[in-house]
Amino acid sequence: MPIFGILGTIRFLSGDYLVVITAREKVGEFKGHQIYHIKETKSIAFNASMAHLDVNQKTDEVIYLATFKNAMANQFMYYSYTYDMTNSMQRQQNADLSLPLWKRADDRFHWNSYLQSHLGQALPTDVADRYQLPVIQGFLEVRECAIKTHRFTYVLLSRRSRFRVGTRYFSRGADEFGNVSNFVETEQMVFFSAKSGESAADVTKNGYWQFSHVQTRGSIPIFWAQVPNMKYVPVLKLPTNVDTLSAFKKHFEAQTATYGDQIVVNLVNKKKYEEPMGLAFNRYTQLLDDPRIHYLHFDFHQECSKMRWHRISILMDKIKDLLDAQSYYSAKVVEGSKPGSGTTTCAHRQTSVVRTNCMDCLDRTNVVQSVVARFVLTKLFRELNVLEPHENIDDFVPLETMLRNVWADHADAISIMYSGTGALKTDFTRTGQRTKDGVNSLVRYVKNNYLDGARQDGIDLMLGNYVVRPSGPSPFQMRWTLEAKVLFGCAAIALAMLFVGTVVPRADGYFSLAQTYYVVTWSAVLAACFYLGMKEHAYEFINWPKLVAYPYRPTSFRRRVVRKGGDKAKKQQ
């Protein structure tokens, strides 16, 4: 069995496991660095026997292993043996290159940091430095491109933060430390030869220019939640008994310290369901009163309704001056004999960042980020005299098509990591037009209500948010009420009978009176179970996380109070 790297160790009930990379795929190369996508991992037990565990512990051990394996099987984990995937090029400018990669990794994006926390102490220093690899979860695409006579390498790299990470409805808003859900740093990189049309040998000798521009996205940095309830639109909660301003302040203090001024683009609706979110974001921005925060509320759905996508230009006009002042990172690089051994001379630095959000920080955010990236790329090409002042990227069809597809791939990847499905609105990103997003919306509903609890458990295991301890009750015990169990059993029987009735051939035909009566009867039983489940036991049928308690999960006691107390109790809840 080949081993391409050590991710770390994790402890379950039977003891420690060594987690290693057993299959990889090279997905790109730039600056002489090869980037790999993790295809398969394996957890190797230090203890070959589980004889010391009782029956229940053995059952739990199997569940822990399966949950962890599913979390590690996601298709969005990347690493390099020579390139620091966790840091932007601008931050790498100040890095201590004498340190191994895992010691200079940005802790926010070092996804296997917890897995490596014990291994680094147990291994000899030279072994740990050689084999421990920092891994990111995110997105990478590398394209070789041309515009006019100029050849360049285009890279889009996103890093997902490991703090307050989770699935769509089980991870919203901020925590007390200012970390926010679905925080992603997206870096657009361009590598240009110093002179147009140079050969590879000339570029090595004369050097090349590297350019980088960073954007961020992240959940609205207040305490809030959308509690799954089996309905398409979940319950929106904004608790008032917490110190929201403190978390809000910590978030933006950390962001300004890392990126500089914040160009905050809030895309939520200004009316109806999302209105409280926009009002809260605006209110806390005013309370903080930080001149480094440039807040803009752009109601994406209102402004761009009826497929008026050109109206995104209204937003761009409002932030154009800030983007011009922001600039981008650029440097002249002359490589040495080995990657990273040459000289890098910085010419410009990016001084601020566009921080975009909608409710999910997915679909609307993806569209706006792709437009901002295109604006910056156009500005870069004009300043390099690659484009004339009157020319735009969309005048060059192959390049325009490449950018649309890369950003649509990026949108799908970020969306799958958070919501479980590809992004909505990527048809606009790919083609500039919209089709229907119904299928993805339906799949999101099913996954977010009935599957995401297990996915959240896997994330919490992998990141160390939950530490397995041999003592105490099993976290996997079912906690349904008797009524809910009976309803679920009846629904399962009804489904089974309908399946049998439609698959097994009948002598009197599928459209006979007896067959019709059979199907109608069992369909009515299934519908009744679904109705009663939605009305009385909706919260019990949700697939909740089992390892780390979800703070907004309603309790069985509160559900009984609502049922017995009528309208008054409902208002109190």
PDB file of N, CA and C in Angstrom, residues 93-158:
ATOM      1  N   GLN A  93       4.995  36.305   1.374  1.00  0.00           N
ATOM      2  CA  GLN A  93       6.111  37.226   1.189  1.00  0.00           C
ATOM      3  C   GLN A  93       6.879  37.429   2.493  1.00  0.00           C
ATOM      4  N   ASN A  94       6.165  37.336   3.629  1.00  0.00           N
ATOM      5  CA  ASN A  94       6.790  37.561   4.932  1.00  0.00           C
ATOM      6  C   ASN A  94       7.039  36.264   5.698  1.00  0.00           C
ATOM      7  N   ALA A  95       6.897  35.120   5.043  1.00  0.00           N
ATOM      8  CA  ALA A  95       7.029  33.833   5.732  1.00  0.00           C
ATOM      9  C   ALA A  95       8.492  33.483   5.977  1.00  0.00           C
ATOM     10  N   ASP A  96       8.725  32.718   7.041  1.00  0.00           N
ATOM     11  CA  ASP A  96      10.054  32.185   7.343  1.00  0.00           C
ATOM     12  C   ASP A  96      10.210  30.866   6.590  1.00  0.00           C
ATOM     13  N   LEU A  97      10.899  30.902   5.470  1.00  0.00           N
ATOM     14  CA  LEU A  97      11.006  29.728   4.608  1.00  0.00           C
ATOM     15  C   LEU A  97      11.875  28.630   5.193  1.00  0.00           C
ATOM     16  N   SER A  98      12.564  28.912   6.299  1.00  0.00           N
ATOM     17  CA  SER A  98      13.363  27.866   6.936  1.00  0.00           C
ATOM     18  C   SER A  98      12.482  26.878   7.698  1.00  0.00           C
ATOM     19  N   LEU A  99      11.245  27.270   7.985  1.00  0.00           N
ATOM     20  CA  LEU A  99      10.332  26.387   8.707  1.00  0.00           C
ATOM     21  C   LEU A  99       9.665  25.407   7.747  1.00  0.00           C
ATOM     22  N   PRO A 100       9.340  24.194   8.210  1.00  0.00           N
ATOM     23  CA  PRO A 100       8.594  23.259   7.362  1.00  0.00           C
ATOM     24  C   PRO A 100       7.184  23.784   7.120  1.00  0.00           C
ATOM     25  N   LEU A 101       6.533  23.262   6.105  1.00  0.00           N
ATOM     26  CA  LEU A 101       5.222  23.763   5.713  1.00  0.00           C
ATOM     27  C   LEU A 101       4.215  23.729   6.852  1.00  0.00           C
ATOM     28  N   TRP A 102       4.189  22.648   7.624  1.00  0.00           N
ATOM     29  CA  TRP A 102       3.148  22.507   8.636  1.00  0.00           C
ATOM     30  C   TRP A 102       3.337  23.473   9.795  1.00  0.00           C
ATOM     31  N   LYS A 103       4.539  24.016   9.955  1.00  0.00           N
ATOM     32  CA  LYS A 103       4.777  24.969  11.034  1.00  0.00           C
ATOM     33  C   LYS A 103       4.509  26.412  10.618  1.00  0.00           C
ATOM     34  N   ARG A 104       4.477  26.689   9.312  1.00  0.00           N
ATOM     35  CA  ARG A 104       4.166  28.055   8.877  1.00  0.00           C
ATOM     36  C   ARG A 104       2.778  28.158   8.250  1.00  0.00           C
ATOM     37  N   ALA A 105       1.988  27.119   8.403  1.00  0.00           N
ATOM     38  CA  ALA A 105       0.639  27.130   7.840  1.00  0.00           C
ATOM     39  C   ALA A 105      -0.253  28.107   8.601  1.00  0.00           C
ATOM     40  N   ASP A 106      -1.170  28.739   7.883  1.00  0.00           N
ATOM     41  CA  ASP A 106      -2.192  29.593   8.496  1.00  0.00           C
ATOM     42  C   ASP A 106      -3.170  28.687   9.230  1.00  0.00           C
ATOM     43  N   ASP A 107      -3.281  28.883  10.541  1.00  0.00           N
ATOM     44  CA  ASP A 107      -4.063  27.971  11.368  1.00  0.00           C
ATOM     45  C   ASP A 107      -5.527  27.912  10.948  1.00  0.00           C
ATOM     46  N   ARG A 108      -6.037  28.978  10.366  1.00  0.00           N
ATOM     47  CA  ARG A 108      -7.444  28.997   9.962  1.00  0.00           C
ATOM     48  C   ARG A 108      -7.745  27.966   8.881  1.00  0.00           C
ATOM     49  N   PHE A 109      -6.781  27.730   8.008  1.00  0.00           N
ATOM     50  CA  PHE A 109      -7.023  26.888   6.839  1.00  0.00           C
ATOM     51  C   PHE A 109      -6.283  25.554   6.898  1.00  0.00           C
ATOM     52  N   HIS A 110      -5.600  25.291   7.991  1.00  0.00           N
ATOM     53  CA  HIS A 110      -4.844  24.047   8.186  1.00  0.00           C
ATOM     54  C   HIS A 110      -5.826  22.980   8.674  1.00  0.00           C
ATOM     55  N   TRP A 111      -6.467  22.276   7.740  1.00  0.00           N
ATOM     56  CA  TRP A 111      -7.612  21.443   8.094  1.00  0.00           C
ATOM     57  C   TRP A 111      -7.250  20.215   8.916  1.00  0.00           C
ATOM     58  N   ASN A 112      -6.056  19.721   8.806  1.00  0.00           N
ATOM     59  CA  ASN A 112      -5.673  18.560   9.610  1.00  0.00           C
ATOM     60  C   ASN A 112      -4.826  18.976  10.810  1.00  0.00           C
ATOM     61  N   SER A 113      -4.982  20.206  11.258  1.00  0.00           N
ATOM     62  CA  SER A 113      -4.217  20.697  12.407  1.00  0.00           C
ATOM     63  C   SER A 113      -4.482  19.850  13.650  1.00  0.00           C
ATOM     64  N   TYR A 114      -5.751  19.522  13.906  1.00  0.00           N
ATOM     65  CA  TYR A 114      -6.069  18.702  15.080  1.00  0.00           C
ATOM     66  C   TYR A 114      -5.468  17.305  14.941  1.00  0.00           C
ATOM     67  N   LEU A 115      -5.567  16.712  13.771  1.00  0.00           N
ATOM     68  CA  LEU A 115      -5.023  15.368  13.570  1.00  0.00           C
ATOM     69  C   LEU A 115      -3.515  15.342  13.783  1.00  0.00           C
ATOM     70  N   GLN A 116      -2.846  16.455  13.509  1.00  0.00           N
ATOM     71  CA  GLN A 116      -1.393  16.508  13.645  1.00  0.00           C
ATOM     72  C   GLN A 116      -0.934  16.988  15.021  1.00  0.00           C
ATOM     73  N   SER A 117      -1.871  17.403  15.869  1.00  0.00           N
ATOM     74  CA  SER A 117      -1.483  18.023  17.138  1.00  0.00           C
ATOM     75  C   SER A 117      -0.713  17.075  18.048  1.00  0.00           C
ATOM     76  N   HIS A 118      -1.057  15.783  18.043  1.00  0.00           N
ATOM     77  CA  HIS A 118      -0.350  14.826  18.897  1.00  0.00           C
ATOM     78  C   HIS A 118       0.825  14.183  18.166  1.00  0.00           C
ATOM     79  N   LEU A 119       0.687  14.023  16.869  1.00  0.00           N
ATOM     80  CA  LEU A 119       1.732  13.348  16.102  1.00  0.00           C
ATOM     81  C   LEU A 119       3.020  14.151  16.088  1.00  0.00           C
ATOM     82  N   GLY A 120       2.891  15.471  16.000  1.00  0.00           N
ATOM     83  CA  GLY A 120       4.078  16.316  15.974  1.00  0.00           C
ATOM     84  C   GLY A 120       4.908  16.208  17.231  1.00  0.00           C
ATOM     85  N   GLN A 121       4.245  15.912  18.353  1.00  0.00           N
ATOM     86  CA  GLN A 121       4.960  15.758  19.617  1.00  0.00           C
ATOM     87  C   GLN A 121       5.589  14.374  19.744  1.00  0.00           C
ATOM     88  N   ALA A 122       4.986  13.370  19.097  1.00  0.00           N
ATOM     89  CA  ALA A 122       5.456  11.992  19.250  1.00  0.00           C
ATOM     90  C   ALA A 122       6.605  11.647  18.311  1.00  0.00           C
ATOM     91  N   LEU A 123       6.638  12.257  17.132  1.00  0.00           N
ATOM     92  CA  LEU A 123       7.662  11.914  16.145  1.00  0.00           C
ATOM     93  C   LEU A 123       8.932  12.726  16.349  1.00  0.00           C
ATOM     94  N   PRO A 124      10.080  12.177  15.952  1.00  0.00           N
ATOM     95  CA  PRO A 124      11.303  12.987  15.905  1.00  0.00           C
ATOM     96  C   PRO A 124      11.096  14.182  14.984  1.00  0.00           C
ATOM     97  N   THR A 125      11.749  15.283  15.294  1.00  0.00           N
ATOM     98  CA  THR A 125      11.519  16.528  14.560  1.00  0.00           C
ATOM     99  C   THR A 125      11.722  16.375  13.064  1.00  0.00           C
ATOM    100  N   ASP A 126      12.827  15.712  12.654  1.00  0.00           N
ATOM    101  CA  ASP A 126      13.103  15.601  11.224  1.00  0.00           C
ATOM    102  C   ASP A 126      12.053  14.754  10.513  1.00  0.00           C
ATOM    103  N   VAL A 127      11.531  13.730  11.202  1.00  0.00           N
ATOM    104  CA  VAL A 127      10.495  12.882  10.604  1.00  0.00           C
ATOM    105  C   VAL A 127       9.188  13.658  10.482  1.00  0.00           C
ATOM    106  N   ALA A 128       8.821  14.371  11.555  1.00  0.00           N
ATOM    107  CA  ALA A 128       7.588  15.158  11.523  1.00  0.00           C
ATOM    108  C   ALA A 128       7.644  16.218  10.434  1.00  0.00           C
ATOM    109  N   ASP A 129       8.777  16.895  10.325  1.00  0.00           N
ATOM    110  CA  ASP A 129       8.913  17.958   9.331  1.00  0.00           C
ATOM    111  C   ASP A 129       8.838  17.414   7.909  1.00  0.00           C
ATOM    112  N   ARG A 130       9.297  16.183   7.724  1.00  0.00           N
ATOM    113  CA  ARG A 130       9.345  15.615   6.381  1.00  0.00           C
ATOM    114  C   ARG A 130       8.002  15.064   5.926  1.00  0.00           C
ATOM    115  N   TYR A 131       7.253  14.452   6.846  1.00  0.00           N
ATOM    116  CA  TYR A 131       6.072  13.710   6.432  1.00  0.00           C
ATOM    117  C   TYR A 131       4.742  14.379   6.784  1.00  0.00           C
ATOM    118  N   GLN A 132       4.742  15.312   7.730  1.00  0.00           N
ATOM    119  CA  GLN A 132       3.480  15.958   8.080  1.00  0.00           C
ATOM    120  C   GLN A 132       3.142  17.031   7.046  1.00  0.00           C
ATOM    121  N   LEU A 133       1.982  16.905   6.451  1.00  0.00           N
ATOM    122  CA  LEU A 133       1.577  17.815   5.386  1.00  0.00           C
ATOM    123  C   LEU A 133       0.358  18.619   5.810  1.00  0.00           C
ATOM    124  N   PRO A 134       0.401  19.944   5.675  1.00  0.00           N
ATOM    125  CA  PRO A 134      -0.814  20.728   5.911  1.00  0.00           C
ATOM    126  C   PRO A 134      -1.765  20.582   4.731  1.00  0.00           C
ATOM    127  N   VAL A 135      -3.014  20.304   5.031  1.00  0.00           N
ATOM    128  CA  VAL A 135      -4.027  20.067   4.007  1.00  0.00           C
ATOM    129  C   VAL A 135      -5.085  21.158   4.097  1.00  0.00           C
ATOM    130  N   ILE A 136      -5.563  21.614   2.962  1.00  0.00           N
ATOM    131  CA  ILE A 136      -6.680  22.551   2.950  1.00  0.00           C
ATOM    132  C   ILE A 136      -7.924  21.854   2.426  1.00  0.00           C
ATOM    133  N   GLN A 137      -9.080  22.366   2.836  1.00  0.00           N
ATOM    134  CA  GLN A 137     -10.318  22.011   2.150  1.00  0.00           C
ATOM    135  C   GLN A 137     -10.727  23.233   1.343  1.00  0.00           C
ATOM    136  N   GLY A 138     -11.032  23.030   0.080  1.00  0.00           N
ATOM    137  CA  GLY A 138     -11.361  24.180  -0.745  1.00  0.00           C
ATOM    138  C   GLY A 138     -11.459  23.819  -2.207  1.00  0.00           C
ATOM    139  N   PHE A 139     -10.837  24.641  -3.023  1.00  0.00           N
ATOM    140  CA  PHE A 139     -10.956  24.482  -4.473  1.00  0.00           C
ATOM    141  C   PHE A 139      -9.666  24.938  -5.132  1.00  0.00           C
ATOM    142  N   LEU A 140      -9.275  24.243  -6.193  1.00  0.00           N
ATOM    143  CA  LEU A 140      -8.112  24.656  -6.981  1.00  0.00           C
ATOM    144  C   LEU A 140      -8.349  24.320  -8.444  1.00  0.00           C
ATOM    145  N   GLU A 141      -8.057  25.284  -9.298  1.00  0.00           N
ATOM    146  CA  GLU A 141      -8.054  25.021 -10.733  1.00  0.00           C
ATOM    147  C   GLU A 141      -6.942  25.850 -11.356  1.00  0.00           C
ATOM    148  N   VAL A 142      -6.148  25.207 -12.211  1.00  0.00           N
ATOM    149  CA  VAL A 142      -5.018  25.844 -12.889  1.00  0.00           C
ATOM    150  C   VAL A 142      -5.251  25.748 -14.390  1.00  0.00           C
ATOM    151  N   ARG A 143      -5.169  26.883 -15.074  1.00  0.00           N
ATOM    152  CA  ARG A 143      -5.378  26.900 -16.521  1.00  0.00           C
ATOM    153  C   ARG A 143      -4.242  27.657 -17.209  1.00  0.00           C
ATOM    154  N   GLU A 144      -3.766  27.096 -18.315  1.00  0.00           N
ATOM    155  CA  GLU A 144      -2.816  27.800 -19.174  1.00  0.00           C
ATOM    156  C   GLU A 144      -3.622  28.575 -20.211  1.00  0.00           C
ATOM    157  N   CYS A 145      -3.384  29.881 -20.286  1.00  0.00           N
ATOM    158  CA  CYS A 145      -4.249  30.749 -21.080  1.00  0.00           C
ATOM    159  C   CYS A 145      -3.439  31.645 -22.008  1.00  0.00           C
ATOM    160  N   ALA A 146      -4.165  32.315 -22.886  1.00  0.00           N
ATOM    161  CA  ALA A 146      -3.550  33.295 -23.777  1.00  0.00           C
ATOM    162  C   ALA A 146      -4.551  34.400 -24.053  1.00  0.00           C
ATOM    163  N   ILE A 147      -4.033  35.605 -24.181  1.00  0.00           N
ATOM    164  CA  ILE A 147      -4.832  36.741 -24.612  1.00  0.00           C
ATOM    165  C   ILE A 147      -3.969  37.555 -25.572  1.00  0.00           C
ATOM    166  N   LYS A 148      -4.465  37.725 -26.772  1.00  0.00           N
ATOM    167  CA  LYS A 148      -3.659  38.302 -27.853  1.00  0.00           C
ATOM    168  C   LYS A 148      -2.400  37.444 -28.014  1.00  0.00           C
ATOM    169  N   THR A 149      -1.221  38.035 -27.886  1.00  0.00           N
ATOM    170  CA  THR A 149       0.024  37.262 -28.037  1.00  0.00           C
ATOM    171  C   THR A 149       0.628  36.882 -26.692  1.00  0.00           C
ATOM    172  N   HIS A 150      -0.099  37.135 -25.626  1.00  0.00           N
ATOM    173  CA  HIS A 150       0.449  36.949 -24.281  1.00  0.00           C
ATOM    174  C   HIS A 150      -0.033  35.626 -23.684  1.00  0.00           C
ATOM    175  N   ARG A 151       0.906  34.836 -23.199  1.00  0.00           N
ATOM    176  CA  ARG A 151       0.584  33.590 -22.512  1.00  0.00           C
ATOM    177  C   ARG A 151       0.713  33.806 -21.008  1.00  0.00           C
ATOM    178  N   PHE A 152      -0.181  33.177 -20.253  1.00  0.00           N
ATOM    179  CA  PHE A 152      -0.107  33.299 -18.799  1.00  0.00           C
ATOM    180  C   PHE A 152      -0.778  32.089 -18.155  1.00  0.00           C
ATOM    181  N   THR A 153      -0.474  31.903 -16.881  1.00  0.00           N
ATOM    182  CA  THR A 153      -1.100  30.845 -16.084  1.00  0.00           C
ATOM    183  C   THR A 153      -2.125  31.484 -15.157  1.00  0.00           C
ATOM    184  N   TYR A 154      -3.332  30.941 -15.172  1.00  0.00           N
ATOM    185  CA  TYR A 154      -4.411  31.448 -14.318  1.00  0.00           C
ATOM    186  C   TYR A 154      -4.717  30.403 -13.247  1.00  0.00           C
ATOM    187  N   VAL A 155      -4.759  30.838 -11.992  1.00  0.00           N
ATOM    188  CA  VAL A 155      -5.023  29.927 -10.873  1.00  0.00           C
ATOM    189  C   VAL A 155      -6.144  30.510 -10.023  1.00  0.00           C
ATOM    190  N   LEU A 156      -7.111  29.678  -9.692  1.00  0.00           N
ATOM    191  CA  LEU A 156      -8.143  30.062  -8.728  1.00  0.00           C
ATOM    192  C   LEU A 156      -8.059  29.092  -7.560  1.00  0.00           C
ATOM    193  N   LEU A 157      -7.800  29.635  -6.379  1.00  0.00           N
ATOM    194  CA  LEU A 157      -7.571  28.813  -5.184  1.00  0.00           C
ATOM    195  C   LEU A 157      -8.426  29.346  -4.044  1.00  0.00           C
ATOM    196  N   SER A 158      -9.239  28.476  -3.450  1.00  0.00           N
ATOM    197  CA  SER A 158     -10.047  28.857  -2.295  1.00  0.00           C
ATOM    198  C   SER A 158      -9.696  27.993  -1.103  1.00  0.00           C
TER     199      SER A 158
END
